XYZ file of C-alpha atoms in Angstrom:
780
model
C -2.424 4.655 57.070
C -4.427 1.473 57.692
C -6.922 0.025 55.219
C -10.008 1.475 56.917
C -8.503 4.967 57.121
C -7.397 4.768 53.504
C -10.904 3.867 52.422
C -12.366 6.804 54.360
C -9.783 9.195 52.977
C -10.592 8.257 49.403
C -14.328 8.443 49.947
C -14.716 4.731 49.269
C -17.986 3.028 50.194
C -16.248 -0.159 51.238
C -17.441 -1.803 54.417
C -14.837 -3.058 56.832
C -15.152 -5.804 59.364
C -14.709 -3.543 62.373
C -18.061 -1.944 61.530
C -19.811 -5.310 61.974
C -20.372 -6.468 65.536
C -21.512 -9.855 66.740
C -21.897 -8.726 70.353
C -24.975 -10.302 71.923
C -25.436 -12.727 69.022
C -25.184 -16.495 69.132
C -24.268 -18.629 66.116
C -24.858 -22.352 65.810
C -22.781 -24.364 63.340
C -23.614 -27.891 62.214
C -22.533 -30.340 59.541
C -25.193 -32.527 57.992
C -25.504 -35.257 55.389
C -22.477 -37.000 53.932
C -19.093 -35.899 55.217
C -16.591 -34.123 52.992
C -12.934 -33.201 53.447
C -12.697 -29.511 54.312
C -15.770 -29.429 56.554
C -13.490 -29.045 59.577
C -11.780 -26.052 57.973
C -15.211 -24.475 57.485
C -16.203 -25.182 61.105
C -12.907 -23.706 62.295
C -13.430 -20.538 60.257
C -17.000 -20.068 61.519
C -15.953 -20.535 65.145
C -12.931 -18.271 65.032
C -14.580 -15.574 62.922
C -17.632 -15.621 65.184
C -15.507 -15.268 68.317
C -13.405 -12.592 66.591
C -16.459 -10.348 66.073
C -17.721 -10.914 69.599
C -20.425 -13.516 69.067
C -20.933 -16.752 70.955
C -20.511 -19.805 68.740
C -22.012 -23.201 69.506
C -21.192 -26.608 68.069
C -24.361 -28.485 67.153
C -23.029 -32.038 67.190
C -24.442 -34.900 65.106
C -26.213 -32.595 62.656
C -29.960 -32.067 62.901
C -30.247 -35.045 65.248
C -28.143 -33.195 67.775
C -30.275 -30.096 67.351
C -33.415 -32.108 68.091
C -31.897 -34.007 71.028
C -30.224 -30.919 72.541
C -28.408 -31.312 75.858
C -24.708 -32.075 75.476
C -25.093 -32.087 71.691
C -25.110 -28.272 71.717
C -21.970 -26.900 73.358
C -20.231 -23.545 73.261
C -16.990 -23.525 71.297
C -13.850 -21.560 72.105
C -10.759 -20.650 70.101
C -8.878 -23.770 71.127
C -11.826 -26.061 70.342
C -10.933 -25.914 66.650
C -7.162 -26.114 66.955
C -5.373 -28.767 64.864
C -8.428 -29.712 62.789
C -7.485 -28.068 59.467
C -5.705 -31.197 58.271
C -8.369 -33.628 59.531
C -10.865 -35.087 57.078
C -14.535 -35.618 57.837
C -16.156 -33.493 60.545
C -15.195 -33.386 64.221
C -18.719 -32.346 65.275
C -20.302 -35.336 63.577
C -23.016 -35.753 60.982
C -26.138 -37.884 60.946
C -29.306 -38.467 58.971
C -32.300 -37.282 60.997
C -35.866 -38.445 60.446
C -37.065 -36.565 63.533
C -36.221 -33.174 62.026
C -38.470 -33.903 59.049
C -41.514 -33.765 61.339
C -42.906 -30.609 62.900
C -42.602 -32.206 66.325
C -38.878 -32.653 65.803
C -38.472 -29.085 64.619
C -40.355 -27.858 67.710
C -37.774 -29.595 69.906
C -34.929 -28.132 67.851
C -36.332 -24.596 68.079
C -36.779 -24.908 71.829
C -33.189 -26.079 72.280
C -31.813 -23.191 70.211
C -33.873 -20.454 71.883
C -32.852 -21.635 75.350
C -29.253 -20.869 74.362
C -30.125 -17.683 72.472
C -29.109 -19.116 69.081
C -30.864 -17.265 66.260
C -28.119 -17.566 63.641
C -27.538 -20.893 61.982
C -24.648 -21.919 59.743
C -25.374 -25.205 57.968
C -22.660 -27.122 56.108
C -24.119 -29.885 53.953
C -25.811 -30.802 50.691
C -29.057 -29.641 49.101
C -31.220 -31.782 51.415
C -29.604 -30.341 54.541
C -29.898 -26.787 53.233
C -33.522 -27.289 52.189
C -34.300 -28.491 55.719
C -32.672 -25.354 57.149
C -34.816 -23.154 54.928
C -38.023 -24.919 56.023
C -36.933 -24.485 59.640
C -36.353 -20.765 59.069
C -39.766 -20.240 57.458
C -41.528 -22.032 60.319
C -39.465 -20.386 63.053
C -41.947 -17.759 64.257
C -44.805 -20.286 64.216
C -42.725 -22.818 66.110
C -41.898 -20.270 68.803
C -45.516 -19.210 69.153
C -46.538 -22.843 69.597
C -43.811 -23.391 72.190
C -44.964 -20.329 74.121
C -48.559 -21.470 73.918
C -47.564 -24.861 75.344
C -45.698 -23.159 78.167
C -42.295 -24.437 76.992
C -40.988 -20.937 76.297
C -41.434 -17.604 78.030
C -43.247 -15.035 75.808
C -40.359 -12.625 76.367
C -37.953 -15.189 74.947
C -40.165 -15.544 71.890
C -40.145 -11.801 71.316
C -36.376 -11.552 71.760
C -35.676 -14.381 69.317
C -38.343 -13.706 66.733
C -36.227 -14.332 63.634
C -33.843 -17.083 62.548
C -31.064 -16.262 60.098
C -29.718 -19.110 57.981
C -26.573 -19.229 55.848
C -25.446 -22.393 54.091
C -22.159 -23.743 52.785
C -22.169 -26.682 50.417
C -20.099 -29.623 51.602
C -20.290 -32.415 49.029
C -17.588 -34.355 47.206
C -19.921 -34.807 44.209
C -19.981 -31.083 43.279
C -23.663 -31.577 42.524
C -25.035 -28.278 43.824
C -25.920 -25.644 41.241
C -24.837 -22.064 41.823
C -21.242 -22.654 42.913
C -18.180 -23.438 40.831
C -16.915 -25.797 43.494
C -18.250 -27.461 46.632
C -16.174 -28.180 49.738
C -14.600 -31.634 49.458
C -14.643 -32.100 45.690
C -11.014 -31.205 45.070
C -9.868 -33.538 47.862
C -11.961 -36.384 46.440
C -10.301 -35.805 43.076
C -6.914 -36.073 44.781
C -7.871 -39.514 46.117
C -9.121 -40.639 42.710
C -6.076 -39.408 40.787
C -3.707 -41.011 43.320
C -5.409 -44.350 42.666
C -5.471 -43.843 38.894
C -1.742 -43.023 38.833
C -0.987 -46.166 40.828
C -3.218 -48.342 38.658
C -1.785 -47.030 35.397
C 1.690 -48.335 36.209
C 0.484 -51.885 36.864
C -1.926 -51.759 33.925
C 0.900 -50.733 31.606
C 3.152 -53.497 32.922
C 0.603 -56.222 32.157
C -1.238 -54.633 29.194
C -4.463 -54.551 31.196
C -7.739 -52.720 30.993
C -8.979 -51.182 34.225
C -12.550 -50.165 34.927
C -12.711 -47.653 37.777
C -15.959 -46.864 39.533
C -16.060 -43.493 41.266
C -18.735 -41.816 43.375
C -21.474 -39.774 41.779
C -24.909 -41.332 42.167
C -26.650 -38.390 40.504
C -23.728 -36.303 39.274
C -20.886 -37.358 36.993
C -18.537 -34.521 37.881
C -15.886 -36.661 39.612
C -15.908 -39.198 36.798
C -15.687 -36.521 34.097
C -12.862 -34.560 35.662
C -10.938 -37.715 36.532
C -11.232 -38.860 32.923
C -10.019 -35.483 31.711
C -7.099 -35.483 34.163
C -5.808 -38.971 33.359
C -6.735 -39.199 29.674
C -9.174 -42.076 30.141
C -10.283 -43.971 27.059
C -13.969 -43.784 27.998
C -16.188 -42.278 30.683
C -19.774 -43.089 31.673
C -21.845 -40.271 33.183
C -25.461 -40.057 34.391
C -25.963 -36.666 32.690
C -24.618 -37.745 29.312
C -25.360 -41.426 28.584
C -23.627 -43.076 25.641
C -25.562 -43.309 22.410
C -27.161 -46.538 21.210
C -24.760 -49.339 20.248
C -22.196 -47.838 22.615
C -20.828 -51.326 23.216
C -19.498 -51.503 19.657
C -18.025 -47.996 19.807
C -16.301 -48.691 23.120
C -14.675 -51.901 21.897
C -13.585 -50.198 18.677
C -12.004 -47.348 20.618
C -10.109 -49.710 22.927
C -8.832 -51.852 20.057
C -7.705 -48.762 18.085
C -5.724 -47.528 21.092
C -4.076 -50.920 21.493
C -3.210 -50.852 17.787
C -1.368 -47.569 18.434
C 0.864 -49.463 20.884
C -0.949 -48.165 23.950
C -0.355 -50.815 26.632
C -3.278 -49.961 28.891
C -6.884 -48.840 28.803
C -8.652 -46.852 31.505
C -12.454 -46.694 31.666
C -14.101 -44.559 34.358
C -17.684 -45.221 35.444
C -19.742 -42.939 37.680
C -21.721 -45.045 40.167
C -24.946 -43.533 38.813
C -24.112 -44.107 35.130
C -27.097 -44.927 32.920
C -27.893 -45.514 29.265
C -30.331 -43.544 27.110
C -33.235 -45.571 28.524
C -32.274 -44.791 32.135
C -31.010 -48.329 32.637
C -27.957 -48.539 34.962
C -24.536 -49.234 33.466
C -22.376 -51.010 36.034
C -18.614 -51.379 36.170
C -18.982 -55.172 36.188
C -21.122 -54.999 33.038
C -18.429 -52.956 31.294
C -15.738 -55.422 32.359
C -17.683 -58.416 31.051
C -18.228 -56.632 27.735
C -14.486 -55.989 27.252
C -13.551 -59.552 28.215
C -16.243 -61.090 26.016
C -15.674 -58.943 22.912
C -11.926 -58.272 23.035
C -10.478 -60.849 25.388
C -8.430 -58.217 27.226
C -7.165 -58.861 30.740
C -9.601 -56.585 32.607
C -9.921 -55.599 36.249
C -12.541 -53.610 38.180
C -11.624 -51.199 40.990
C -14.410 -49.618 43.035
C -12.997 -46.672 44.957
C -15.962 -46.278 47.326
C -15.581 -44.278 50.508
C -11.841 -43.843 50.117
C -12.866 -40.776 48.075
C -14.323 -39.191 51.222
C -11.245 -39.929 53.308
C -7.807 -38.503 53.801
C -6.643 -34.984 54.509
C -8.273 -32.087 52.670
C -6.324 -30.517 49.822
C -4.958 -26.979 50.015
C -7.742 -25.828 47.684
C -10.451 -27.217 49.961
C -8.890 -25.740 53.099
C -8.684 -22.285 51.554
C -12.147 -22.571 49.997
C -13.727 -23.711 53.279
C -11.926 -21.009 55.279
C -13.117 -18.302 52.914
C -16.657 -19.694 52.925
C -16.739 -19.905 56.726
C -15.647 -16.302 57.188
C -18.095 -15.132 54.506
C -20.913 -17.078 56.190
C -20.374 -15.304 59.521
C -20.321 -11.920 57.789
C -23.564 -12.810 55.981
C -25.185 -13.725 59.311
C -24.060 -10.440 60.885
C -25.536 -8.464 58.008
C -28.779 -10.443 57.793
C -32.136 -8.801 58.509
C -35.576 -10.394 58.989
C -36.208 -9.704 55.294
C -33.012 -11.404 54.122
C -33.751 -14.781 52.516
C -31.747 -17.850 53.476
C -28.612 -17.774 51.389
C -25.773 -20.042 50.427
C -22.195 -18.781 50.277
C -20.735 -19.850 46.938
C -17.611 -19.593 44.832
C -17.733 -17.718 41.527
C -14.356 -17.375 39.899
C -12.120 -15.914 42.609
C -15.051 -14.380 44.458
C -17.260 -15.493 47.300
C -20.863 -14.626 46.518
C -24.217 -14.992 48.239
C -27.030 -16.682 46.368
C -30.632 -17.333 47.417
C -30.574 -20.847 48.812
C -33.816 -22.034 47.255
C -32.886 -20.779 43.784
C -29.827 -23.029 43.934
C -31.830 -25.959 45.311
C -34.480 -25.573 42.594
C -31.892 -25.630 39.799
C -30.213 -28.665 41.378
C -33.545 -30.475 41.440
C -34.216 -29.455 37.829
C -31.090 -31.367 36.767
C -32.403 -34.597 38.279
C -35.834 -34.022 36.752
C -34.276 -33.570 33.309
C -32.366 -36.850 33.668
C -35.475 -38.702 34.869
C -37.354 -37.467 31.814
C -34.540 -38.380 29.408
C -33.689 -34.748 28.583
C -29.969 -35.310 28.861
C -28.869 -32.262 26.868
C -30.876 -30.122 29.257
C -29.299 -31.934 32.211
C -25.796 -31.106 30.954
C -26.799 -27.496 30.332
C -28.365 -27.149 33.771
C -25.206 -28.453 35.422
C -23.664 -25.227 34.167
C -21.294 -24.236 31.398
C -18.369 -25.441 33.486
C -19.634 -29.030 33.344
C -20.578 -28.659 29.684
C -17.167 -27.217 28.831
C -15.405 -30.100 30.585
C -17.487 -32.624 28.665
C -16.814 -30.994 25.294
C -13.086 -30.763 26.014
C -12.933 -34.420 27.028
C -14.664 -35.480 23.811
C -12.319 -33.369 21.739
C -9.191 -34.788 23.335
C -10.355 -38.394 23.590
C -11.864 -38.883 20.136
C -9.445 -38.674 17.217
C -10.820 -38.615 13.710
C -9.000 -40.586 11.024
C -6.307 -38.482 9.349
C -8.144 -38.492 6.029
C -11.190 -36.907 7.705
C -9.293 -33.967 9.225
C -9.209 -30.940 6.871
C -5.602 -29.719 6.689
C -4.887 -26.085 7.505
C -1.388 -26.153 5.962
C -0.195 -24.265 9.042
C 2.670 -25.131 11.357
C 2.190 -24.321 15.041
C 5.125 -24.546 17.442
C 4.961 -25.215 21.195
C 7.784 -24.106 23.477
C 8.350 -24.401 27.241
C 10.377 -21.605 28.837
C 11.903 -21.446 32.295
C 11.706 -23.721 35.304
C 9.427 -26.769 35.244
C 5.947 -26.588 36.726
C 3.674 -29.561 37.424
C 0.921 -29.651 34.821
C 3.066 -28.575 31.859
C 2.747 -32.032 30.312
C -1.027 -31.790 30.446
C -0.847 -28.404 28.737
C 1.420 -29.669 25.963
C -0.734 -32.763 25.421
C -3.911 -30.699 25.093
C -2.295 -28.197 22.733
C -0.926 -30.905 20.474
C -4.184 -32.859 20.308
C -6.357 -29.822 19.668
C -3.889 -28.553 17.102
C -3.888 -31.875 15.239
C -7.683 -31.996 15.405
C -7.751 -28.525 13.811
C -5.562 -29.742 10.964
C -2.283 -28.085 11.972
C 1.168 -29.623 11.919
C 2.438 -29.422 15.494
C 6.116 -28.735 16.168
C 7.967 -29.148 19.467
C 10.783 -26.762 20.392
C 13.311 -28.238 22.808
C 15.429 -26.438 25.419
C 13.581 -23.127 25.358
C 14.677 -20.104 23.319
C 18.269 -21.325 23.464
C 17.255 -24.558 21.741
C 15.019 -22.652 19.326
C 17.979 -20.574 18.144
C 20.018 -23.767 17.647
C 17.291 -25.376 15.552
C 16.100 -27.939 18.100
C 12.687 -28.095 16.463
C 10.930 -31.410 15.951
C 7.774 -32.499 14.178
C 7.196 -35.148 16.873
C 4.958 -32.880 18.907
C 2.275 -35.544 18.694
C 3.834 -37.259 21.685
C 2.516 -34.411 23.793
C 5.333 -34.500 26.318
C 6.935 -31.639 28.190
C 10.162 -30.428 26.630
C 12.568 -28.957 29.187
C 12.969 -25.218 28.676
C 15.872 -23.004 29.668
C 15.302 -19.589 31.178
C 17.384 -17.865 28.468
C 15.605 -14.880 26.910
C 15.400 -14.584 23.101
C 16.898 -11.071 22.890
C 20.415 -12.019 21.797
C 19.141 -14.834 19.572
C 16.504 -12.893 17.629
C 18.227 -13.268 14.262
C 18.748 -17.005 14.736
C 15.190 -17.561 16.010
C 13.764 -15.591 13.071
C 15.783 -17.841 10.761
C 14.296 -20.943 12.415
C 10.805 -19.475 12.154
C 11.393 -19.009 8.434
C 13.091 -22.386 7.935
C 10.277 -24.331 9.598
C 7.592 -22.030 8.187
C 6.046 -21.465 11.646
C 2.663 -19.720 11.464
C 1.896 -19.440 15.199
C 3.651 -19.872 18.533
C 2.354 -21.174 21.863
C 4.634 -20.364 24.812
C 4.171 -22.194 28.131
C 6.141 -20.830 31.074
C 6.570 -18.277 33.832
C 7.960 -14.753 34.032
C 10.833 -15.601 31.663
C 8.260 -16.651 29.088
C 6.426 -13.368 29.691
C 9.624 -11.356 29.110
C 10.455 -13.485 26.088
C 7.056 -12.812 24.548
C 7.591 -9.086 25.084
C 10.952 -9.262 23.281
C 9.494 -11.223 20.359
C 6.653 -8.723 20.088
C 9.054 -5.761 20.086
C 11.162 -7.452 17.380
C 8.298 -7.519 14.873
C 9.482 -4.260 13.286
C 12.831 -5.801 12.350
C 11.785 -9.400 11.755
C 8.549 -10.064 9.916
C 8.838 -13.749 10.908
C 7.471 -12.735 14.319
C 4.318 -11.256 12.750
C 2.343 -14.386 13.626
C -0.177 -15.114 16.415
C 1.683 -15.665 19.688
C 0.033 -16.596 22.966
C 1.450 -17.422 26.371
C -0.032 -19.831 28.918
C 1.270 -19.069 32.460
C 3.052 -22.010 34.103
C 5.091 -21.344 37.226
C 4.962 -22.318 40.884
C 5.526 -18.651 41.793
C 2.166 -17.572 40.322
C 3.659 -14.198 39.403
C 2.661 -13.760 35.749
C 0.726 -10.540 34.987
C -2.607 -11.156 33.279
C -3.554 -14.275 35.208
C -4.689 -14.896 38.768
C -3.475 -18.503 38.536
C -0.566 -20.306 36.891
C -0.112 -23.971 36.059
C 1.947 -25.620 38.811
C 1.120 -23.245 41.669
C -1.574 -25.508 43.113
C 0.750 -28.517 43.174
C 3.442 -26.453 44.926
C 0.841 -25.195 47.412
C -0.181 -28.760 48.231
C 3.473 -29.701 48.732
C 3.891 -26.833 51.203
C 0.663 -27.727 53.001
C 1.583 -31.413 53.255
C 5.020 -30.516 54.623
C 3.541 -28.138 57.193
C 1.125 -30.878 58.290
C 4.018 -33.257 58.890
C 5.997 -30.614 60.722
C 3.026 -29.797 62.952
C 2.576 -33.498 63.632
C 6.217 -33.818 64.664
C 5.664 -30.934 67.076
C 2.787 -32.717 68.797
C 5.242 -34.728 70.870
C 7.308 -31.671 71.756
C 5.581 -28.815 73.534
C 6.301 -25.127 72.930
C 8.032 -25.302 69.575
C 7.879 -22.845 66.647
C 8.806 -23.768 63.075
C 10.108 -21.268 60.517
C 9.400 -22.471 56.957
C 10.894 -20.844 53.841
C 8.900 -21.114 50.609
C 9.734 -20.342 46.988
C 8.132 -17.643 44.846
C 10.804 -15.021 44.216
C 9.312 -11.701 45.248
C 5.770 -13.059 44.934
C 4.310 -14.046 48.290
C 1.472 -16.188 46.900
C 2.850 -19.515 48.130
C 3.759 -18.203 51.579
C 0.460 -16.410 52.125
C -1.860 -19.092 50.743
C 0.252 -21.850 52.282
C -0.090 -20.076 55.620
C -3.865 -19.896 55.201
C -4.095 -23.586 54.253
C -1.772 -24.778 57.012
C -3.071 -22.543 59.801
C 0.140 -20.544 60.199
C 0.620 -17.895 62.858
C 2.392 -15.511 60.482
C 3.568 -15.313 56.869
C 6.206 -12.807 55.809
C 5.921 -11.604 52.210
C 7.547 -8.924 50.065
C 4.224 -7.298 49.176
C 3.590 -6.345 52.818
C 6.751 -4.706 54.238
C 7.610 -5.556 57.836
C 10.200 -4.431 60.336
C 11.712 -5.472 63.647
C 8.630 -4.224 65.522
C 6.420 -6.597 63.542
C 8.755 -9.477 64.272
C 8.744 -8.626 67.966
C 4.930 -8.434 67.942
C 4.740 -11.892 66.380
C 7.084 -13.315 69.007
C 4.907 -11.824 71.755
C 1.829 -13.265 70.095
C 3.397 -16.732 70.079
C 4.496 -16.313 73.687
C 0.865 -15.743 74.684
C -0.180 -18.707 72.573
C 2.202 -20.988 74.455
C 0.224 -20.284 77.637
C -2.777 -22.074 76.096
C -3.177 -25.718 75.140
C -1.953 -24.900 71.588
C 1.756 -25.060 72.303
C 3.232 -24.979 68.822
C 3.662 -22.321 66.186
C 4.141 -22.139 62.433
C 5.673 -19.191 60.565
C 6.142 -19.046 56.796
C 8.615 -16.795 55.015
C 8.725 -16.039 51.307
C 12.292 -16.480 50.071
C 12.690 -12.865 48.878
C 10.433 -11.049 51.333
C 13.344 -9.068 52.753
C 17.014 -8.624 51.938
C 18.069 -8.380 55.581
C 15.406 -10.286 57.509
C 16.556 -13.629 56.201
C 15.273 -17.008 57.298
C 18.372 -17.440 59.456
C 17.868 -14.002 61.028
C 14.208 -14.661 61.841
C 15.106 -18.086 63.217
C 17.802 -16.609 65.459
C 15.548 -13.745 66.576
C 12.695 -16.078 67.484
C 15.118 -18.435 69.229
C 16.593 -15.622 71.343
C 13.346 -13.788 72.147
C 11.492 -17.006 72.858
C 14.205 -18.416 75.097
C 12.627 -20.125 78.090
C 9.159 -20.026 76.480
C 9.581 -21.931 73.214
C 12.343 -23.244 71.008
C 12.659 -22.962 67.223
C 13.360 -25.079 64.181
C 13.729 -23.990 60.562
C 13.065 -25.722 57.266
C 13.844 -24.530 53.725
C 11.541 -26.406 51.336
C 13.541 -25.560 48.211
C 12.979 -27.238 44.864
C 10.786 -30.012 46.202
C 7.997 -27.463 45.580
C 8.597 -27.817 41.826
C 8.452 -31.610 41.795
C 5.911 -34.352 42.309
C 2.852 -35.489 40.418
C 0.623 -32.598 39.311
C -2.546 -32.042 41.315
C -5.970 -32.561 39.692
C -6.328 -28.771 39.636
C -3.108 -28.303 37.645
C -3.800 -31.200 35.283
C -7.182 -29.836 34.382
C -6.084 -26.225 34.387
C -3.253 -27.086 32.028
C -5.553 -29.130 29.811
C -8.380 -26.624 29.536
C -6.410 -23.418 29.245
C -3.993 -24.849 26.695
C -6.880 -26.199 24.612
C -8.421 -22.721 24.749
C -5.143 -21.178 23.595
C -5.053 -23.483 20.563
C -8.645 -22.598 19.707
C -7.608 -18.932 19.729
C -4.642 -19.663 17.452
C -6.878 -21.564 15.033
C -9.416 -18.730 14.920
C -6.646 -16.194 14.264
C -5.142 -18.261 11.454
C -8.550 -18.644 9.818
C -9.289 -14.954 10.263
C -6.166 -13.676 8.485
C -5.559 -16.563 6.080
C -1.804 -16.138 5.792
C -1.560 -12.382 6.247
C 0.914 -10.722 8.594
C -0.154 -10.069 12.165
C 0.937 -6.652 13.407
C -1.755 -5.594 15.912
C -1.334 -5.823 19.678
C -4.204 -8.297 20.040
C -2.226 -10.962 18.182
C 0.335 -11.209 21.017
C -1.501 -12.182 24.200
C -1.299 -13.753 27.621
C -4.155 -16.145 28.349
C -5.202 -16.189 31.976
C -7.950 -16.158 34.571
C -8.956 -12.708 35.741
C -11.595 -12.601 38.501
C -14.540 -14.488 36.995
C -13.337 -14.693 33.422
C -10.662 -16.149 31.195
C -9.182 -13.412 29.065
C -6.726 -13.014 26.199
C -4.932 -9.826 27.208
C -2.489 -8.125 24.802
C 0.953 -8.144 26.334
C 1.376 -4.512 25.305
C -1.431 -3.588 27.710
C -0.046 -5.751 30.523
C 3.292 -3.906 30.546
C 1.829 -1.034 32.556
C 0.495 -3.520 35.127
C 3.922 -5.104 35.686
C 6.584 -4.483 38.305
C 9.540 -5.590 36.183
C 12.128 -5.006 38.906
C 10.490 -7.539 41.225
C 8.892 -9.699 38.520
C 5.338 -9.492 39.883
C 2.041 -7.873 38.860
C 1.404 -4.488 40.464
C -1.948 -5.708 41.752
C -2.555 -9.253 43.048
C -6.000 -10.571 43.981
C -4.850 -12.882 46.761
C -3.625 -9.986 48.911
C -7.293 -9.434 49.818
C -7.156 -12.774 51.639
C -4.159 -11.798 53.743
C -6.233 -10.352 56.617
C -8.239 -13.590 56.668
C -5.139 -15.582 57.595
C -4.357 -13.093 60.370
C -7.902 -13.164 61.760
C -7.882 -16.961 61.961
C -4.539 -16.727 63.772
C -6.100 -14.323 66.328
C -4.599 -11.041 65.160
C -6.629 -7.827 65.024
C -6.772 -6.457 61.490
C -8.982 -4.699 58.961
C -10.864 -6.880 56.511
C -12.761 -5.507 53.510
C -16.162 -7.192 53.288
C -17.687 -5.069 50.531
C -17.273 -7.714 47.808
C -19.543 -10.195 49.594
C -22.257 -7.791 50.675
C -24.609 -8.103 47.724
C -27.035 -10.962 47.179
C -26.854 -12.235 43.616
C -29.100 -14.533 41.636
C -28.195 -17.930 40.251
C -26.604 -17.747 36.838
C -24.769 -20.146 34.586
C -21.061 -19.645 35.228
C -18.668 -18.958 32.399
C -17.054 -22.099 30.976
C -13.758 -20.489 31.939
C -14.596 -19.588 35.524
C -12.063 -20.617 38.169
C -12.883 -24.276 38.399
C -13.650 -24.590 34.704
C -10.389 -26.438 35.070
C -12.146 -28.995 37.234
C-alpha cells in the first residue's frame, strides 16, 4: 500500500502532493540582494518541484533589475537548466541592487513583463529588503495592472486572468539576521569558511605565541562572530547587539594576560564588522590590535575575512535546508489564495513552517531600532532565544571565576566516552568540564570506555577537556568492578557521551540499580555517533561532519565524471542499519537513488533505477550517482549492485564504485557539530547540577534520573531511557520512527521520480514566535 492509500485507509487528513496541481500556473524565481551559498540549491528545488507538479518555471535573472528590464532576463527553465549547480556557491541567475524597482514606474515595467509571460507566482530568495520589496509589489499588483490596461499596455482580458500575485520568500543571507527562522540559507556555509580560517590561524598563532584579531561579516548582526567564538573558544568577541561594558579595554587586557599566565600560547579575538560600544561608537579590529600591542606588547595580527565568507561550496546543511525550503515554497504557492498574505518559508526545529512575511520583517527592523536607541538587552532578546542562549553559553565557558569565588558542591561528576569516535566529542567534553567546574563540581575523566572504568582508569585531570578514547565494550560483565570504582572515587553523577553502545550501556547501568546502589546517581547520555541512530534524539554529534565528508566526496566524484560521459558511481556510506547518511547525503549531493534498510527494495526496484539512468543518459546530464547504506541489504551488496548496473547498463553507461569507510569518522568537526556538542553538553551538566541540588546526596531511583538528552522536533528533551526502550529496534540498533524518512520522497522528486509526498506539516500559516533556546540551530 502506498503512502496516499495508507492515509486514506486510516482516515487521515493528510494532504499529499498528487492532490496539488500546478497545471496552467507559471512561477518566477529570482535571487536578490547579497549572494549566499545554497541559493543555487534553492533555485534548483523551485525549478524541479515546479516542473514536477506541472507548472512553468521562469528564471528571473539579475534580481529585480532583470524583472524590470524583461526580455532575455526572464527565460523559461527546464529540468536540465539546474543540473550540476548544487555544489556551486553564489547564484547562477545573478543578483543585483535595483533602484528602478523602488519606483512605481519600475514596478509597472516589472508587472507588464510578468503578465506577458503569465507569471502570477513569485518565489523570492533574498534578505529582508528584497522580501519587503516583493510584498509591496504584491499589494500594488492589481493597481499596477489596471494602470497598464488603462495605458493600453495590457489587454483587459489579461488583467482579469492575472488579477492576483502570490509571493513566497526564502531568506538567503549569511548573516542569519532575519527574525522568524532558526537558520537562513548560507549561514552554515559562511561558518565553515570562518572556522577553516580560524583553525589555520590557531596553528601559526600557537607556534609564535601570537594574538590574532579576526574580523568577520555582520554589519548589523553578530551571529557569525558569536557562533565562531563559541566554536573555537575565542578569548573575546565583539558584537553589535551586546557591546562590552565601560572600561572594556582593561577587562580585555586582563583576560588575555590571565590566559597567557595559564600557559596558553595564543589569543583569539573575534570582531563583528558592525561591532560598537555602549555609546554606539564603532569598535574596529585595528583599534583592538593597537590596544593589545600598546597595553600588553603582544605580537598581534589582524585578519579580515571579507567576502571569502560568501564564497566556496555550500555545506551539506545549506544544501538540504535550501532544497527543503524550495520545495516548501512551491507547495505554498500552489496552495495560495487571493486572501493568503505573502509568506516566508522558515526553519523551526526540524520543521519547515510558513510565517507572515511582514511580521518577520517588522521584528527584524525592531532589532535594529533597539540597537540604535541603546536598548541592547532588548536587541538580544529580539534576536530570539537562540541568539540569547548562544551568548549566555559563550560567557559561561569563556569567563572563569577565581577558584575562591566558586562555591564548592563537594560532588564528583565523571565524564566517559563510549564507542567509536565522532567529530565534536572534544567540544562536548570541554563544555561539560567547564560548566561542571563553574558549578563547583570536581570533574573526573574516565579513559577507555567502560572497559577502562572497570580497570580504574579514572583521572581528576578532566579540566583539560579533551576527548578520551572509548571502547565499545558494554558494562554488563564489569558491573561489580564499575560499582567498586564508583564507590572508590565517590562519583555522584555520570555523563556518558557516545552512540548506540552508550545507549545500551546506560540501559544496563540503570537495570543494575537494584543490585548496586552506587548506580543510584543522576546519569545522562549525550548522543555522539556518525550513524545518527540513537533513540531520543533527531541529531547526534558527529553526523553533520560525516555528512559533509560524504557530500564533499560526491562532489569530487561528480567532477571527475565531467570529463567522462555516461558514467554512474555507486557510493557506500556508513551508518549500520540506519540510512540517515545515505539518504541525507543523497539529498545534499543530488543523487539519483539511495538504498537504505528502512525502505526495503528488490530486484525490480534496482531494474527501475537502471532504466531511469538509461533515460537520463539520453539528456545532457550524462552521469549518475547512487548511494548505498552499508547494511541496507544482506544480499544486495555494493558489489552486487555495481555488477548489476554494469551489466544492465552495458553499451549505455559504465560504472565505478567507492566505499568511503572510516574517513567519514575523521576530519575536523563542522561548525554544526562543534556548537551542537558545546551547547547540548553544557545543558546536560546544568541538568546534573539541578538534580544534585534537588536531592542533596539522596539516592536516585526514579526513571527520570536516567535520561537521554536530545533534540526532538522543535525541542530539546531529557527523556527517561526506560520510556525510550519501547521506541527502539534493538535488533537493528535504530529508533522505530525516524524523522528524516519524511524527506526521502523529496530526494526522489528532485531526481525526477514519481512519488507521494506528505505536505500536511507545511500547510498551516503560523505567527512569529521566539524559538526555544534549544531549537535545531540553538547549536549555531
